[in-house]
PDB file of C-alpha atoms in Angstrom:
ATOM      1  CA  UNK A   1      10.301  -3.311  -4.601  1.00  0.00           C
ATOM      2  CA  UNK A   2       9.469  -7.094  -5.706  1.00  0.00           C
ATOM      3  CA  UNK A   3       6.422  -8.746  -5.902  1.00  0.00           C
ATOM      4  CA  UNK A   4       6.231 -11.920  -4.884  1.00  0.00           C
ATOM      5  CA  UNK A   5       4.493 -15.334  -4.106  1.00  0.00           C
ATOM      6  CA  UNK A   6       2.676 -13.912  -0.673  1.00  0.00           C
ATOM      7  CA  UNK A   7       4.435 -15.916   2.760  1.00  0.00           C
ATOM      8  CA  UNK A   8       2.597 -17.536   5.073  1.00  0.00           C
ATOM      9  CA  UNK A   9       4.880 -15.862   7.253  1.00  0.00           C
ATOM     10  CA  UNK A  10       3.539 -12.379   6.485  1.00  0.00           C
ATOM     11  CA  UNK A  11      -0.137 -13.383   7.267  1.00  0.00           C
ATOM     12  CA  UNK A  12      -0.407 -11.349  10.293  1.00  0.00           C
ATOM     13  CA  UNK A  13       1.535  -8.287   8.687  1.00  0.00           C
ATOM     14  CA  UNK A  14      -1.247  -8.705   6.478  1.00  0.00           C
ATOM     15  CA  UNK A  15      -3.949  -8.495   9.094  1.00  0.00           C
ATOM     16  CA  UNK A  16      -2.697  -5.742  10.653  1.00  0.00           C
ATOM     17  CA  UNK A  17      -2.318  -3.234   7.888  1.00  0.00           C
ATOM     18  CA  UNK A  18      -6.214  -4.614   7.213  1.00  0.00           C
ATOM     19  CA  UNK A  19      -6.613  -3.158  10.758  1.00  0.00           C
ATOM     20  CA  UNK A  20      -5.287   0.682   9.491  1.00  0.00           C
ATOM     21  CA  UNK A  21      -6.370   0.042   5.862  1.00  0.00           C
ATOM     22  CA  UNK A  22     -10.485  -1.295   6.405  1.00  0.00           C
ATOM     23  CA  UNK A  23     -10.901   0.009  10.203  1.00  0.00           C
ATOM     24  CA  UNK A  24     -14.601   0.329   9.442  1.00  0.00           C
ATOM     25  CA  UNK A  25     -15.383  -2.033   7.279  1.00  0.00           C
ATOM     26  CA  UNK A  26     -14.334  -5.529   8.778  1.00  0.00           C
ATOM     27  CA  UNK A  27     -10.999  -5.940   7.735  1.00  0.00           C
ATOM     28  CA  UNK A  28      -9.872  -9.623   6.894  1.00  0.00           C
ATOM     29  CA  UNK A  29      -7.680 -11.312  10.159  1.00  0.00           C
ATOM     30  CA  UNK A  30      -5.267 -13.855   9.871  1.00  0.00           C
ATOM     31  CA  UNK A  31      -7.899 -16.479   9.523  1.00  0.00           C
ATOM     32  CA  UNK A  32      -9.456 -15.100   6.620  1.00  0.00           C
ATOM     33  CA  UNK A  33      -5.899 -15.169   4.651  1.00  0.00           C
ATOM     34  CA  UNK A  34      -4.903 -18.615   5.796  1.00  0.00           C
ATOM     35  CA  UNK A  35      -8.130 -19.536   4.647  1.00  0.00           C
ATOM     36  CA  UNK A  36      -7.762 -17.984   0.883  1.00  0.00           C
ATOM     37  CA  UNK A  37      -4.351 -19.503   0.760  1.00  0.00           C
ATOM     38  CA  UNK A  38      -5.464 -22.752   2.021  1.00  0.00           C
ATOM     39  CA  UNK A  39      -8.052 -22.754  -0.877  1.00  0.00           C
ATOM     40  CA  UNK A  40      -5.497 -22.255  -3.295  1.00  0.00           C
ATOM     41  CA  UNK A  41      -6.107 -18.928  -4.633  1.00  0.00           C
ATOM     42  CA  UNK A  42      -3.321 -16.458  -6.245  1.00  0.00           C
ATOM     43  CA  UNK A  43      -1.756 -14.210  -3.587  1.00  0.00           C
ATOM     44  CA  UNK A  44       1.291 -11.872  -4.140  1.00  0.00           C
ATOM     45  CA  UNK A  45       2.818  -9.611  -1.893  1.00  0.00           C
ATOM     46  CA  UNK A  46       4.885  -6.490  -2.648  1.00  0.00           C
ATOM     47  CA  UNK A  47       8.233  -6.442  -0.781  1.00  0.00           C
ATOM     48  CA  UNK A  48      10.549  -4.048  -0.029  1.00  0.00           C
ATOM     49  CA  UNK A  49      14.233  -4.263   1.182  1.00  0.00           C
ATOM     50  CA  UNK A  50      12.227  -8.206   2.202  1.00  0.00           C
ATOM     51  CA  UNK A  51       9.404  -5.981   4.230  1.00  0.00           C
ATOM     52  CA  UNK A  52       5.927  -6.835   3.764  1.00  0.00           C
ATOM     53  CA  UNK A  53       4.059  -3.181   2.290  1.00  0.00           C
ATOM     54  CA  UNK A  54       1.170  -4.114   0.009  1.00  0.00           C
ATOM     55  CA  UNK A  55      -0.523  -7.665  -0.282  1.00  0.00           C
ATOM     56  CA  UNK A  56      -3.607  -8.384  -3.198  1.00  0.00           C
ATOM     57  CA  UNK A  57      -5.212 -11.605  -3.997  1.00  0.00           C
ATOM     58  CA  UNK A  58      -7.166 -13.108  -6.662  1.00  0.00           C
ATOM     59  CA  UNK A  59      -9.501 -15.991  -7.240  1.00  0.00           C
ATOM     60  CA  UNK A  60      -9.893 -18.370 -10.114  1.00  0.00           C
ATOM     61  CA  UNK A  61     -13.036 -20.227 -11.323  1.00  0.00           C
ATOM     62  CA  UNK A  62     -13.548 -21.792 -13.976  1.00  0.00           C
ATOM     63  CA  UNK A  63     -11.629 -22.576 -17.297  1.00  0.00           C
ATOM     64  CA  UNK A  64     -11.730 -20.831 -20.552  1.00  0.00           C
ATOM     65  CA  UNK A  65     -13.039 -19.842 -22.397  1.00  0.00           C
ATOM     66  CA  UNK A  66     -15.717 -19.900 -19.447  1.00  0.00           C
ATOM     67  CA  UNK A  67     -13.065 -18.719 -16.546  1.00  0.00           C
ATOM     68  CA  UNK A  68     -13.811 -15.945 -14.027  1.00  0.00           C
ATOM     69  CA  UNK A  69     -11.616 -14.190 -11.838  1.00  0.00           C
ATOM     70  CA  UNK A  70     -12.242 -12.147  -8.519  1.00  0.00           C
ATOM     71  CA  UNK A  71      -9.788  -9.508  -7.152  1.00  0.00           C
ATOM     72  CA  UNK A  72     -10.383 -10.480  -3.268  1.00  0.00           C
ATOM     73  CA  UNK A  73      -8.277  -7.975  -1.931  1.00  0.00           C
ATOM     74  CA  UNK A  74      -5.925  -5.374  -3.120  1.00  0.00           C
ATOM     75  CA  UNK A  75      -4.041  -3.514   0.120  1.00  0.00           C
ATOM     76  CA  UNK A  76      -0.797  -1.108   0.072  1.00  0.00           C
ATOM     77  CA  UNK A  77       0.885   0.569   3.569  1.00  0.00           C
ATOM     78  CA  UNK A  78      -0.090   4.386   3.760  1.00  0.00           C
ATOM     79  CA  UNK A  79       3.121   5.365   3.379  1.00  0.00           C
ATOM     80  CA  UNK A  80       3.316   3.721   0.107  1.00  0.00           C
ATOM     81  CA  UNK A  81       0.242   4.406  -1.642  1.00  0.00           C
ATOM     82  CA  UNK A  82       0.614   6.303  -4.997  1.00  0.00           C
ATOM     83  CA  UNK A  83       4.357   5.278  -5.572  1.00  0.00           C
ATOM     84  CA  UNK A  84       3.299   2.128  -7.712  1.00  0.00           C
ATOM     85  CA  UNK A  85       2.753  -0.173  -5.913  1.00  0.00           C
ATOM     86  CA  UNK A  86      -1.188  -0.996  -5.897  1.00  0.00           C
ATOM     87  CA  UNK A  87      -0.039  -0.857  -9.668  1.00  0.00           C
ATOM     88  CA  UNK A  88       2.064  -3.848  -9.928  1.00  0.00           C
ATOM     89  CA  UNK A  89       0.359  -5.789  -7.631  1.00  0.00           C
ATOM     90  CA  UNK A  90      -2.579  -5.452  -9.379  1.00  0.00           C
ATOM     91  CA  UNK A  91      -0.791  -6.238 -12.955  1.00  0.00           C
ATOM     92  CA  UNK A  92       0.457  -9.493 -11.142  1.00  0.00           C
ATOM     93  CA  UNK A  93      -3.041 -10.520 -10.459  1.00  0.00           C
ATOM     94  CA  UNK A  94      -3.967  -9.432 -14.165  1.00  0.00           C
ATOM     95  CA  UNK A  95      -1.196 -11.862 -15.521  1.00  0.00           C
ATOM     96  CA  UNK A  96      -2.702 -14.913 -14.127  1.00  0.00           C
ATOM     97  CA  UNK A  97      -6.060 -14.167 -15.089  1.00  0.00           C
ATOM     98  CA  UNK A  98      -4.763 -13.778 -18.506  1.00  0.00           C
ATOM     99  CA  UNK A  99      -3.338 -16.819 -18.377  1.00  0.00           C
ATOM    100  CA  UNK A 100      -6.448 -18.672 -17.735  1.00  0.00           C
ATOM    101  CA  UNK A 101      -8.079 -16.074 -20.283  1.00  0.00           C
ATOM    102  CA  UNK A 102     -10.670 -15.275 -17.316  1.00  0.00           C
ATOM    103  CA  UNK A 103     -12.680 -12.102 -16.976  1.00  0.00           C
ATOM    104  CA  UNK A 104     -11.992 -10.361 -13.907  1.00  0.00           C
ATOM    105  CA  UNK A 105     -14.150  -9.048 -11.590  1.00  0.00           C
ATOM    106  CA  UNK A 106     -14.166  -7.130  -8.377  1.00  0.00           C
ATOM    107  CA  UNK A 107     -15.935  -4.401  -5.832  1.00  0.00           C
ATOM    108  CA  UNK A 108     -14.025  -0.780  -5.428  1.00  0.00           C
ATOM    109  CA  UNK A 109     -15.649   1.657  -2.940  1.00  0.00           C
ATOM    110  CA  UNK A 110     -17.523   4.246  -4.700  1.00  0.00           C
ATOM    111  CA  UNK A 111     -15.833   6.814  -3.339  1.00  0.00           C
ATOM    112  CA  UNK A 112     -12.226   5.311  -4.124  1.00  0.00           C
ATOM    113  CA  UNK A 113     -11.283   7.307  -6.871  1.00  0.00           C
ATOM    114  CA  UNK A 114      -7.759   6.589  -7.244  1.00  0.00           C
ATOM    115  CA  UNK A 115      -8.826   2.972  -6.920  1.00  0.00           C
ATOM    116  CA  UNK A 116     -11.027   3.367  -9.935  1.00  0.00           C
ATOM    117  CA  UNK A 117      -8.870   5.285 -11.992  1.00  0.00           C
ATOM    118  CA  UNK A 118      -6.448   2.627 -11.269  1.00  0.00           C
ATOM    119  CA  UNK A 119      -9.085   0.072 -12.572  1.00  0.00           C
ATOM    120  CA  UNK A 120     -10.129   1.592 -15.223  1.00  0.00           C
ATOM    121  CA  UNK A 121      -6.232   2.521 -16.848  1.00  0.00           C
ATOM    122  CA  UNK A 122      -6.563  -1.308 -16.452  1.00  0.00           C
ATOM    123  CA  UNK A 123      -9.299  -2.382 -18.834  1.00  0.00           C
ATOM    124  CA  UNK A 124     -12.111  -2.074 -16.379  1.00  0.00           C
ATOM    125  CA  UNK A 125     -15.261  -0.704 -16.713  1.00  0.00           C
ATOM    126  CA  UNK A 126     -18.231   0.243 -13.874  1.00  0.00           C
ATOM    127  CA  UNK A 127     -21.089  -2.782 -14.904  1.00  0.00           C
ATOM    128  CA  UNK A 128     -22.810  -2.409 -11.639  1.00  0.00           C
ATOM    129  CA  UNK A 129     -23.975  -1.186  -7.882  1.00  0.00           C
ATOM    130  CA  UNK A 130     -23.596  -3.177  -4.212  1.00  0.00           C
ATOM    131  CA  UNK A 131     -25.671  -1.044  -2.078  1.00  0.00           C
ATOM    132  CA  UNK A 132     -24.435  -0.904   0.757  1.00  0.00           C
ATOM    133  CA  UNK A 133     -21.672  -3.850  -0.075  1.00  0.00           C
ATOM    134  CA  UNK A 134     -19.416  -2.833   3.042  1.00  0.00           C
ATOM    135  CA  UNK A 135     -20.078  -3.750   6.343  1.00  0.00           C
ATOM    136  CA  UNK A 136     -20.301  -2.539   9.110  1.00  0.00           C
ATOM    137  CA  UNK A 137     -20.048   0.909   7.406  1.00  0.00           C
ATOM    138  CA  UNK A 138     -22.400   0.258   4.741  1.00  0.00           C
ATOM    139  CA  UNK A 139     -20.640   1.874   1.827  1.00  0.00           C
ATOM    140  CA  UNK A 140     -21.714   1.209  -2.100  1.00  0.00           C
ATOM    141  CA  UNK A 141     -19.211  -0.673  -4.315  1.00  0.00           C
ATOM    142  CA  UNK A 142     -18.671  -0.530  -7.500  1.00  0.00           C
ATOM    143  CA  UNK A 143     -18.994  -3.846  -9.251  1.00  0.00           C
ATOM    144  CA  UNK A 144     -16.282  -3.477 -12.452  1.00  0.00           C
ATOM    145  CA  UNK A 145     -15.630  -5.818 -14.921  1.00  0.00           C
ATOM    146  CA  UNK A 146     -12.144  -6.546 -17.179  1.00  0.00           C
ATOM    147  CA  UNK A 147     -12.502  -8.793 -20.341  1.00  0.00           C
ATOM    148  CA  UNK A 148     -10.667 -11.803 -20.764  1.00  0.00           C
ATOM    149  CA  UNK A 149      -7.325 -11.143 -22.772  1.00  0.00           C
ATOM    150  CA  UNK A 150      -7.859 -12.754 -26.108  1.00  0.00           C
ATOM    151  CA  UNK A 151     -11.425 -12.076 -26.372  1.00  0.00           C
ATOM    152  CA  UNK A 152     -12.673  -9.486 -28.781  1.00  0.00           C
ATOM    153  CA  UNK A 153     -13.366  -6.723 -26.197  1.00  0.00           C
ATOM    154  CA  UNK A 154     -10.137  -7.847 -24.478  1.00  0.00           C
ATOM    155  CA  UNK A 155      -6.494  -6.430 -24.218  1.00  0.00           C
TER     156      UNK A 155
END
């Protein structure tokens, strides 16, 4: 498995595992990806034997020591969740926010545990609540928060 720069051409792969990943909590379409790439934001792609099986992206704002960074999206096939490769996805979008020296931000379902045990081996910690942050659903997130590398709380 590689991680990559995400294709254009896997857009709708990525859609579609949004369909089986987010079925009740309006998952992103191809739009919303062309969109985020369009704007210029960080999005890898995990590929194996050249197949499309996870996808995450990550937004910059920002410059240090004053940067921000949002995980948008983190999504891996069923089949392939727990072998790793949320993991290094997630590390990919960690290395580019350390090299703006941003602290990262994003929303986990509060009843994602593996997600947030993922997070947290990570450097993140729980800073707030999002009642009801998914739609249509309605599910809380989690809002967590990673320090900038560099800083004093930082990795």
């Amino acid at each position: 498995m590689e991680v990559l720069k995400l294709r254009r051409a896997d857009l709708k792969r990525c859609a579609e595992l949004e369909q089986v990943l987010f079925p009740g909590d309006d998952p992103w379409s191809w739009e919303a990806f062309a969109s985020e790439l369009d704007q210029g934001h960080h999005y890898v792609g995990a590929y194996l034997d050249g197949r499309l099986i996870g996808y995450a992206g990550l937004a910059v704002v920002g410059r240090a020591p004053h940067a921000e960074a949002e995980v948008h999206t983190i999504g891996v096939e069923p089949g392939h969740q727990g072998t790793g490769v949320g993991k290094a996805l997630l590390r990919a979008l960690l290395a580019r926010a350390d090299e703006q020296r941003a602290t990262t931000f994003l929303e986990v379902r509060t009843d994602n545990e593996p997600a947030i045990a993922m997070y947290r081996k990570h450097g993140f910690e729980i800073v707030g609540l999002r009642k009801r942050y998914y739609q249509p659903s309605g599910a809380d997130a989690h809002t967590m928060r990673r320090p900038a590398a560099g800083t004093e709380t930082g990795e």
